[in-house]
Amino acid sequence: MQEKKKTIAITEKIRRQTSKKQTLALEKFESVFDADDRQIPNQTFVRAMRGCNNLCTYCIVPYVRGPEISRPPAAIIEQIKRLADKGVKLITLLGQAVNSYKYTTCEKTYCLADLLQMASEIEGIEWIRFVTSYPAEKFYSEILKAMADLPKVCNYLHIPAQSGSDKILKAMNRNYTADKYLELLDKARDIVPGIAIAGDFIVGFPGETEKDFQQTVSLVQKARYKNCFIFKYSPRPGTTAEEKLQDTVSTEVKKKRNIELLAVQEKISDELSKEFLGKTVVVLVEGLSKKPHLNAKNGENRPQLVGRTATDCIVVFNGPTSLAGQFAKVKITKTSPLTLFGELA
């Protein structure tokens, strides 16, 4: 098992692109994950765990990355401290089902809530996110309470549903029902007022009828996500779905359902975005906007910056490039389904 861990660690290092030479020593699995290959100033990802135990029929991850292995909290916190010393302000803890994080020492068993508490105590780190969460029937209340109680933990939850049909969820081996999923969202909103929730969906899964799809539409309407990532099903070699389920939904129907569900979510996103009009939000600035014309006035050509709020809303506004990597207050003057626009407050 130890040799397997070393192999995993080395291949992970080789897989990543890097702009500098790195020594690939035979270190322990928990200490090789250096996430400091940042593309955006002052924010980065930190892997809390890898692998997955859930065995969803459409997913290859458990077979190529193995079962869940959590890194020791001490190694994660040490890495975050190094990143904070380099000026990182936002860290995102990564895991295929990060809410399952668990590491046992001779003293205690650590869960994700413990990790969030420990990371919150690091000077220089201002925002903490975690992705992705699996909607297990027992979603640990401690995680949501940590989000509510710890100011540095962003009120943002990415929790894929994948379908609103119990029949399709069973075929996917998702181990929950649509009603249980919605109950979890209600629980999250009760514990963390103002939480922003994002979801994932697959349309056109084998056996999905129009009735099944409309149940998904209904779930999206009830969930009122900030945004959704919606995918058309395609068989992935090596998965249970590819080997055992016939791809019964035509390409045309998949495309139609994808467009319809996107339209449903776009309407919800537009309504939620408009609630920000006239309000001032705090933004962690990423850099220059790639589409400055979207916030231009009367044909002017001022630099436009882009950043995100703690709840992962994209914000475009005018301002000096020196703000990149810094926090800024922006008053929202215009909205679209996926973007907020404004001026420095």
Short mmCIF file of N, CA and C in Angstrom, two decimals, residues 164-304:
data_model
loop_
_atom_site.label_atom_id
_atom_site.label_comp_id
_atom_site.label_asym_id
_atom_site.label_seq_id
_atom_site.Cartn_x
_atom_site.Cartn_y
_atom_site.Cartn_z
N GLY A 164 -33.26 14.77 -11.14
CA GLY A 164 -34.38 14.94 -10.23
C GLY A 164 -35.30 13.75 -10.23
N SER A 165 -34.92 12.71 -10.96
CA SER A 165 -35.72 11.48 -11.05
C SER A 165 -35.12 10.41 -10.16
N ASP A 166 -35.93 9.87 -9.26
CA ASP A 166 -35.44 8.80 -8.38
C ASP A 166 -35.01 7.58 -9.18
N LYS A 167 -35.71 7.31 -10.27
CA LYS A 167 -35.35 6.16 -11.11
C LYS A 167 -33.95 6.34 -11.70
N ILE A 168 -33.68 7.53 -12.21
CA ILE A 168 -32.37 7.79 -12.80
C ILE A 168 -31.29 7.87 -11.73
N LEU A 169 -31.61 8.46 -10.59
CA LEU A 169 -30.63 8.50 -9.49
C LEU A 169 -30.23 7.09 -9.07
N LYS A 170 -31.19 6.18 -9.04
CA LYS A 170 -30.88 4.79 -8.71
C LYS A 170 -29.99 4.16 -9.77
N ALA A 171 -30.30 4.44 -11.05
CA ALA A 171 -29.47 3.91 -12.14
C ALA A 171 -28.06 4.48 -12.09
N MET A 172 -27.93 5.70 -11.59
CA MET A 172 -26.62 6.33 -11.43
C MET A 172 -25.89 5.85 -10.18
N ASN A 173 -26.60 5.13 -9.31
CA ASN A 173 -26.07 4.69 -8.01
C ASN A 173 -25.70 5.88 -7.13
N ARG A 174 -26.61 6.85 -7.08
CA ARG A 174 -26.34 8.06 -6.30
C ARG A 174 -26.75 7.94 -4.82
N ASN A 175 -27.53 6.94 -4.46
CA ASN A 175 -27.81 6.62 -3.05
C ASN A 175 -28.55 7.71 -2.28
N TYR A 176 -29.42 8.44 -2.95
CA TYR A 176 -30.34 9.37 -2.29
C TYR A 176 -31.50 9.59 -3.23
N THR A 177 -32.57 10.17 -2.72
CA THR A 177 -33.73 10.50 -3.55
C THR A 177 -33.77 12.00 -3.79
N ALA A 178 -34.60 12.41 -4.73
CA ALA A 178 -34.74 13.84 -5.01
C ALA A 178 -35.25 14.58 -3.78
N ASP A 179 -36.20 13.99 -3.06
CA ASP A 179 -36.74 14.65 -1.87
C ASP A 179 -35.67 14.79 -0.78
N LYS A 180 -34.85 13.76 -0.59
CA LYS A 180 -33.78 13.84 0.41
C LYS A 180 -32.77 14.91 0.04
N TYR A 181 -32.50 15.03 -1.25
CA TYR A 181 -31.57 16.07 -1.72
C TYR A 181 -32.13 17.45 -1.40
N LEU A 182 -33.40 17.68 -1.70
CA LEU A 182 -34.01 18.99 -1.44
C LEU A 182 -34.06 19.27 0.06
N GLU A 183 -34.27 18.23 0.87
CA GLU A 183 -34.25 18.41 2.32
C GLU A 183 -32.87 18.89 2.78
N LEU A 184 -31.83 18.38 2.15
CA LEU A 184 -30.47 18.80 2.49
C LEU A 184 -30.27 20.28 2.16
N LEU A 185 -30.79 20.72 1.01
CA LEU A 185 -30.68 22.14 0.66
C LEU A 185 -31.43 23.01 1.66
N ASP A 186 -32.62 22.55 2.08
CA ASP A 186 -33.38 23.30 3.09
C ASP A 186 -32.58 23.39 4.39
N LYS A 187 -31.95 22.29 4.76
CA LYS A 187 -31.13 22.27 5.98
C LYS A 187 -29.98 23.26 5.87
N ALA A 188 -29.32 23.28 4.71
CA ALA A 188 -28.20 24.20 4.50
C ALA A 188 -28.66 25.65 4.62
N ARG A 189 -29.82 25.96 4.05
CA ARG A 189 -30.33 27.34 4.08
C ARG A 189 -30.81 27.73 5.47
N ASP A 190 -31.27 26.76 6.25
CA ASP A 190 -31.66 27.06 7.63
C ASP A 190 -30.45 27.38 8.49
N ILE A 191 -29.38 26.61 8.31
CA ILE A 191 -28.18 26.79 9.14
C ILE A 191 -27.33 27.96 8.66
N VAL A 192 -27.29 28.18 7.34
CA VAL A 192 -26.45 29.24 6.76
C VAL A 192 -27.33 30.18 5.92
N PRO A 193 -27.97 31.16 6.54
CA PRO A 193 -28.80 32.10 5.77
C PRO A 193 -27.97 32.80 4.70
N GLY A 194 -28.54 32.91 3.50
CA GLY A 194 -27.84 33.58 2.41
C GLY A 194 -26.85 32.70 1.67
N ILE A 195 -26.81 31.43 1.98
CA ILE A 195 -25.88 30.53 1.30
C ILE A 195 -26.19 30.47 -0.20
N ALA A 196 -25.15 30.46 -1.01
CA ALA A 196 -25.29 30.29 -2.47
C ALA A 196 -24.99 28.84 -2.80
N ILE A 197 -25.88 28.23 -3.58
CA ILE A 197 -25.74 26.80 -3.88
C ILE A 197 -25.63 26.60 -5.39
N ALA A 198 -24.67 25.79 -5.79
CA ALA A 198 -24.49 25.43 -7.20
C ALA A 198 -24.69 23.93 -7.36
N GLY A 199 -25.16 23.53 -8.55
CA GLY A 199 -25.43 22.12 -8.77
C GLY A 199 -24.87 21.62 -10.09
N ASP A 200 -24.86 20.31 -10.25
CA ASP A 200 -24.48 19.65 -11.51
C ASP A 200 -25.61 18.73 -11.93
N PHE A 201 -25.81 18.62 -13.25
CA PHE A 201 -26.82 17.71 -13.79
C PHE A 201 -26.32 17.04 -15.06
N ILE A 202 -26.76 15.81 -15.25
CA ILE A 202 -26.53 15.08 -16.49
C ILE A 202 -27.88 14.83 -17.13
N VAL A 203 -28.07 15.29 -18.36
CA VAL A 203 -29.32 15.02 -19.08
C VAL A 203 -29.07 13.94 -20.12
N GLY A 204 -30.12 13.17 -20.40
CA GLY A 204 -30.00 12.12 -21.41
C GLY A 204 -29.32 10.86 -20.91
N PHE A 205 -29.32 10.65 -19.58
CA PHE A 205 -28.73 9.42 -19.05
C PHE A 205 -29.54 8.22 -19.55
N PRO A 206 -28.91 7.06 -19.74
CA PRO A 206 -29.63 5.88 -20.24
C PRO A 206 -30.93 5.61 -19.48
N GLY A 207 -32.03 5.49 -20.24
CA GLY A 207 -33.33 5.22 -19.64
C GLY A 207 -34.11 6.46 -19.26
N GLU A 208 -33.54 7.65 -19.43
CA GLU A 208 -34.23 8.88 -19.04
C GLU A 208 -35.39 9.16 -20.00
N THR A 209 -36.60 9.16 -19.48
CA THR A 209 -37.79 9.49 -20.27
C THR A 209 -38.08 10.97 -20.13
N GLU A 210 -39.07 11.44 -20.88
CA GLU A 210 -39.47 12.85 -20.76
C GLU A 210 -39.99 13.12 -19.35
N LYS A 211 -40.68 12.15 -18.76
CA LYS A 211 -41.17 12.31 -17.38
C LYS A 211 -39.99 12.47 -16.42
N ASP A 212 -38.98 11.63 -16.59
CA ASP A 212 -37.79 11.75 -15.74
C ASP A 212 -37.15 13.12 -15.89
N PHE A 213 -37.04 13.58 -17.13
CA PHE A 213 -36.42 14.88 -17.37
C PHE A 213 -37.22 16.01 -16.72
N GLN A 214 -38.54 15.95 -16.82
CA GLN A 214 -39.37 17.00 -16.23
C GLN A 214 -39.26 16.99 -14.70
N GLN A 215 -38.99 15.84 -14.12
CA GLN A 215 -38.73 15.79 -12.68
C GLN A 215 -37.42 16.52 -12.34
N THR A 216 -36.45 16.44 -13.24
CA THR A 216 -35.22 17.21 -13.07
C THR A 216 -35.49 18.70 -13.18
N VAL A 217 -36.29 19.08 -14.16
CA VAL A 217 -36.67 20.50 -14.30
C VAL A 217 -37.32 20.99 -13.01
N SER A 218 -38.22 20.18 -12.46
CA SER A 218 -38.91 20.56 -11.23
C SER A 218 -37.93 20.73 -10.07
N LEU A 219 -36.95 19.84 -9.97
CA LEU A 219 -35.98 19.95 -8.89
C LEU A 219 -35.17 21.24 -9.02
N VAL A 220 -34.75 21.57 -10.23
CA VAL A 220 -33.99 22.80 -10.45
C VAL A 220 -34.82 24.02 -10.05
N GLN A 221 -36.09 24.02 -10.39
CA GLN A 221 -36.95 25.14 -10.04
C GLN A 221 -37.11 25.27 -8.53
N LYS A 222 -37.17 24.15 -7.83
CA LYS A 222 -37.30 24.18 -6.37
C LYS A 222 -35.98 24.55 -5.70
N ALA A 223 -34.88 24.07 -6.25
CA ALA A 223 -33.57 24.28 -5.63
C ALA A 223 -33.10 25.73 -5.73
N ARG A 224 -33.46 26.41 -6.81
CA ARG A 224 -33.06 27.80 -7.05
C ARG A 224 -31.54 27.99 -6.84
N TYR A 225 -30.81 27.29 -7.68
CA TYR A 225 -29.35 27.39 -7.64
C TYR A 225 -28.86 28.76 -8.08
N LYS A 226 -27.72 29.14 -7.54
CA LYS A 226 -27.00 30.31 -8.06
C LYS A 226 -26.62 30.05 -9.51
N ASN A 227 -26.10 28.87 -9.76
CA ASN A 227 -25.78 28.45 -11.13
C ASN A 227 -25.71 26.93 -11.17
N CYS A 228 -25.78 26.39 -12.38
CA CYS A 228 -25.72 24.95 -12.59
C CYS A 228 -24.74 24.62 -13.69
N PHE A 229 -24.10 23.49 -13.55
CA PHE A 229 -23.28 22.93 -14.62
C PHE A 229 -24.06 21.76 -15.19
N ILE A 230 -24.45 21.87 -16.45
CA ILE A 230 -25.35 20.90 -17.07
C ILE A 230 -24.63 20.21 -18.23
N PHE A 231 -24.63 18.89 -18.20
CA PHE A 231 -23.90 18.11 -19.19
C PHE A 231 -24.82 17.14 -19.92
N LYS A 232 -24.53 16.91 -21.18
CA LYS A 232 -25.21 15.87 -21.95
C LYS A 232 -24.47 14.55 -21.72
N TYR A 233 -25.21 13.51 -21.42
CA TYR A 233 -24.57 12.22 -21.15
C TYR A 233 -23.87 11.68 -22.39
N SER A 234 -22.67 11.17 -22.16
CA SER A 234 -21.97 10.41 -23.19
C SER A 234 -21.24 9.27 -22.48
N PRO A 235 -21.28 8.06 -23.05
CA PRO A 235 -20.66 6.91 -22.38
C PRO A 235 -19.16 7.11 -22.20
N ARG A 236 -18.68 6.79 -21.02
CA ARG A 236 -17.25 6.90 -20.73
C ARG A 236 -16.67 5.50 -20.57
N PRO A 237 -15.70 5.13 -21.40
CA PRO A 237 -15.13 3.78 -21.35
C PRO A 237 -14.67 3.40 -19.95
N GLY A 238 -15.00 2.18 -19.56
CA GLY A 238 -14.58 1.68 -18.26
C GLY A 238 -15.58 1.88 -17.15
N THR A 239 -16.65 2.65 -17.40
CA THR A 239 -17.66 2.89 -16.37
C THR A 239 -18.73 1.81 -16.42
N THR A 240 -19.43 1.65 -15.31
CA THR A 240 -20.52 0.68 -15.25
C THR A 240 -21.62 1.04 -16.24
N ALA A 241 -21.92 2.33 -16.37
CA ALA A 241 -22.98 2.76 -17.29
C ALA A 241 -22.62 2.39 -18.72
N GLU A 242 -21.37 2.57 -19.10
CA GLU A 242 -20.95 2.27 -20.47
C GLU A 242 -21.00 0.77 -20.73
N GLU A 243 -20.69 -0.02 -19.71
CA GLU A 243 -20.62 -1.47 -19.89
C GLU A 243 -21.98 -2.15 -19.78
N LYS A 244 -22.88 -1.59 -18.95
CA LYS A 244 -24.12 -2.31 -18.64
C LYS A 244 -25.41 -1.61 -19.07
N LEU A 245 -25.36 -0.33 -19.39
CA LEU A 245 -26.58 0.41 -19.72
C LEU A 245 -26.55 0.83 -21.18
N GLN A 246 -27.66 0.62 -21.86
CA GLN A 246 -27.75 1.02 -23.27
C GLN A 246 -28.03 2.51 -23.37
N ASP A 247 -27.29 3.19 -24.21
CA ASP A 247 -27.45 4.64 -24.41
C ASP A 247 -28.71 4.88 -25.25
N THR A 248 -29.85 4.97 -24.57
CA THR A 248 -31.15 4.96 -25.24
C THR A 248 -31.63 6.32 -25.72
N VAL A 249 -31.04 7.40 -25.22
CA VAL A 249 -31.53 8.74 -25.55
C VAL A 249 -30.74 9.29 -26.74
N SER A 250 -31.46 9.75 -27.75
CA SER A 250 -30.81 10.22 -28.98
C SER A 250 -30.03 11.51 -28.73
N THR A 251 -29.08 11.77 -29.60
CA THR A 251 -28.29 13.00 -29.52
C THR A 251 -29.18 14.23 -29.60
N GLU A 252 -30.18 14.19 -30.46
CA GLU A 252 -31.09 15.32 -30.63
C GLU A 252 -31.87 15.60 -29.35
N VAL A 253 -32.36 14.54 -28.70
CA VAL A 253 -33.12 14.72 -27.46
C VAL A 253 -32.21 15.23 -26.34
N LYS A 254 -31.00 14.71 -26.27
CA LYS A 254 -30.05 15.20 -25.26
C LYS A 254 -29.81 16.70 -25.43
N LYS A 255 -29.61 17.11 -26.67
CA LYS A 255 -29.36 18.53 -26.95
C LYS A 255 -30.57 19.38 -26.57
N LYS A 256 -31.76 18.90 -26.90
CA LYS A 256 -32.99 19.63 -26.58
C LYS A 256 -33.15 19.78 -25.07
N ARG A 257 -32.93 18.71 -24.34
CA ARG A 257 -33.08 18.76 -22.88
C ARG A 257 -32.02 19.64 -22.25
N ASN A 258 -30.82 19.59 -22.78
CA ASN A 258 -29.75 20.45 -22.29
C ASN A 258 -30.12 21.92 -22.43
N ILE A 259 -30.62 22.29 -23.60
CA ILE A 259 -31.01 23.68 -23.86
C ILE A 259 -32.16 24.09 -22.95
N GLU A 260 -33.14 23.20 -22.78
CA GLU A 260 -34.30 23.52 -21.95
C GLU A 260 -33.91 23.73 -20.49
N LEU A 261 -33.06 22.85 -19.97
CA LEU A 261 -32.66 22.98 -18.57
C LEU A 261 -31.78 24.21 -18.35
N LEU A 262 -30.93 24.51 -19.31
CA LEU A 262 -30.12 25.73 -19.23
C LEU A 262 -31.01 26.97 -19.18
N ALA A 263 -32.09 26.97 -19.96
CA ALA A 263 -33.01 28.11 -19.98
C ALA A 263 -33.72 28.27 -18.64
N VAL A 264 -34.11 27.15 -18.04
CA VAL A 264 -34.75 27.19 -16.72
C VAL A 264 -33.80 27.79 -15.70
N GLN A 265 -32.55 27.32 -15.70
CA GLN A 265 -31.57 27.83 -14.75
C GLN A 265 -31.21 29.29 -15.03
N GLU A 266 -31.14 29.67 -16.30
CA GLU A 266 -30.81 31.05 -16.64
C GLU A 266 -31.84 32.02 -16.06
N LYS A 267 -33.10 31.66 -16.11
CA LYS A 267 -34.16 32.51 -15.55
C LYS A 267 -33.97 32.67 -14.04
N ILE A 268 -33.66 31.57 -13.36
CA ILE A 268 -33.44 31.63 -11.92
C ILE A 268 -32.21 32.47 -11.60
N SER A 269 -31.12 32.25 -12.33
CA SER A 269 -29.89 33.01 -12.10
C SER A 269 -30.11 34.49 -12.33
N ASP A 270 -30.91 34.82 -13.33
CA ASP A 270 -31.21 36.23 -13.63
C ASP A 270 -31.97 36.86 -12.47
N GLU A 271 -32.94 36.14 -11.92
CA GLU A 271 -33.72 36.66 -10.79
C GLU A 271 -32.84 36.86 -9.57
N LEU A 272 -31.96 35.92 -9.29
CA LEU A 272 -31.08 36.03 -8.13
C LEU A 272 -30.06 37.15 -8.31
N SER A 273 -29.56 37.32 -9.54
CA SER A 273 -28.60 38.40 -9.80
C SER A 273 -29.22 39.77 -9.57
N LYS A 274 -30.47 39.94 -9.98
CA LYS A 274 -31.13 41.24 -9.84
C LYS A 274 -31.29 41.66 -8.38
N GLU A 275 -31.25 40.70 -7.46
CA GLU A 275 -31.34 41.04 -6.04
C GLU A 275 -30.12 41.82 -5.56
N PHE A 276 -29.04 41.82 -6.34
CA PHE A 276 -27.83 42.56 -5.97
C PHE A 276 -27.85 44.02 -6.42
N LEU A 277 -28.80 44.41 -7.26
CA LEU A 277 -28.83 45.78 -7.78
C LEU A 277 -28.84 46.80 -6.64
N GLY A 278 -27.93 47.77 -6.71
CA GLY A 278 -27.86 48.81 -5.70
C GLY A 278 -27.08 48.42 -4.46
N LYS A 279 -26.69 47.17 -4.34
CA LYS A 279 -25.96 46.72 -3.16
C LYS A 279 -24.45 46.80 -3.40
N THR A 280 -23.70 46.88 -2.32
CA THR A 280 -22.24 46.89 -2.39
C THR A 280 -21.72 45.53 -1.94
N VAL A 281 -20.85 44.95 -2.76
CA VAL A 281 -20.31 43.62 -2.46
C VAL A 281 -18.79 43.69 -2.35
N VAL A 282 -18.22 42.77 -1.61
CA VAL A 282 -16.76 42.65 -1.51
C VAL A 282 -16.30 41.63 -2.54
N VAL A 283 -15.28 42.01 -3.31
CA VAL A 283 -14.81 41.19 -4.42
C VAL A 283 -13.31 40.93 -4.25
N LEU A 284 -12.90 39.70 -4.49
CA LEU A 284 -11.47 39.40 -4.60
C LEU A 284 -11.12 39.52 -6.08
N VAL A 285 -10.31 40.51 -6.41
CA VAL A 285 -10.04 40.86 -7.81
C VAL A 285 -9.08 39.85 -8.44
N GLU A 286 -9.45 39.36 -9.63
CA GLU A 286 -8.62 38.39 -10.33
C GLU A 286 -7.71 39.03 -11.36
N GLY A 287 -8.16 40.12 -11.98
CA GLY A 287 -7.35 40.78 -13.00
C GLY A 287 -8.24 41.46 -14.02
N LEU A 288 -7.70 41.70 -15.22
CA LEU A 288 -8.45 42.37 -16.27
C LEU A 288 -9.55 41.47 -16.82
N SER A 289 -10.72 42.08 -17.06
CA SER A 289 -11.82 41.36 -17.68
C SER A 289 -11.51 41.10 -19.15
N LYS A 290 -11.87 39.92 -19.64
CA LYS A 290 -11.67 39.59 -21.05
C LYS A 290 -12.76 40.20 -21.93
N LYS A 291 -13.82 40.73 -21.30
CA LYS A 291 -14.92 41.33 -22.06
C LYS A 291 -15.28 42.69 -21.46
N PRO A 292 -14.35 43.65 -21.51
CA PRO A 292 -14.58 44.95 -20.87
C PRO A 292 -15.75 45.72 -21.46
N HIS A 293 -16.10 45.44 -22.72
CA HIS A 293 -17.19 46.17 -23.37
C HIS A 293 -18.53 45.93 -22.69
N LEU A 294 -18.66 44.83 -21.95
CA LEU A 294 -19.94 44.52 -21.32
C LEU A 294 -20.30 45.52 -20.23
N ASN A 295 -19.30 46.23 -19.69
CA ASN A 295 -19.57 47.19 -18.63
C ASN A 295 -19.19 48.61 -19.04
N ALA A 296 -18.98 48.82 -20.35
CA ALA A 296 -18.57 50.14 -20.84
C ALA A 296 -19.77 51.08 -20.90
N LYS A 297 -19.52 52.37 -20.75
CA LYS A 297 -20.56 53.39 -20.83
C LYS A 297 -20.27 54.32 -21.99
N ASN A 298 -21.28 54.53 -22.83
CA ASN A 298 -21.19 55.48 -23.94
C ASN A 298 -19.94 55.26 -24.81
N GLY A 299 -19.60 54.01 -25.04
CA GLY A 299 -18.49 53.70 -25.92
C GLY A 299 -17.12 53.94 -25.33
N GLU A 300 -17.04 54.26 -24.03
CA GLU A 300 -15.74 54.51 -23.41
C GLU A 300 -14.89 53.24 -23.39
N ASN A 301 -13.60 53.43 -23.22
CA ASN A 301 -12.68 52.29 -23.27
C ASN A 301 -11.82 52.25 -22.01
N ARG A 302 -12.48 52.23 -20.84
CA ARG A 302 -11.75 52.17 -19.59
C ARG A 302 -11.41 50.71 -19.25
N PRO A 303 -10.29 50.48 -18.55
CA PRO A 303 -9.99 49.11 -18.12
C PRO A 303 -11.10 48.58 -17.23
N GLN A 304 -11.45 47.35 -17.41
CA GLN A 304 -12.45 46.70 -16.57
C GLN A 304 -11.81 45.50 -15.90
#
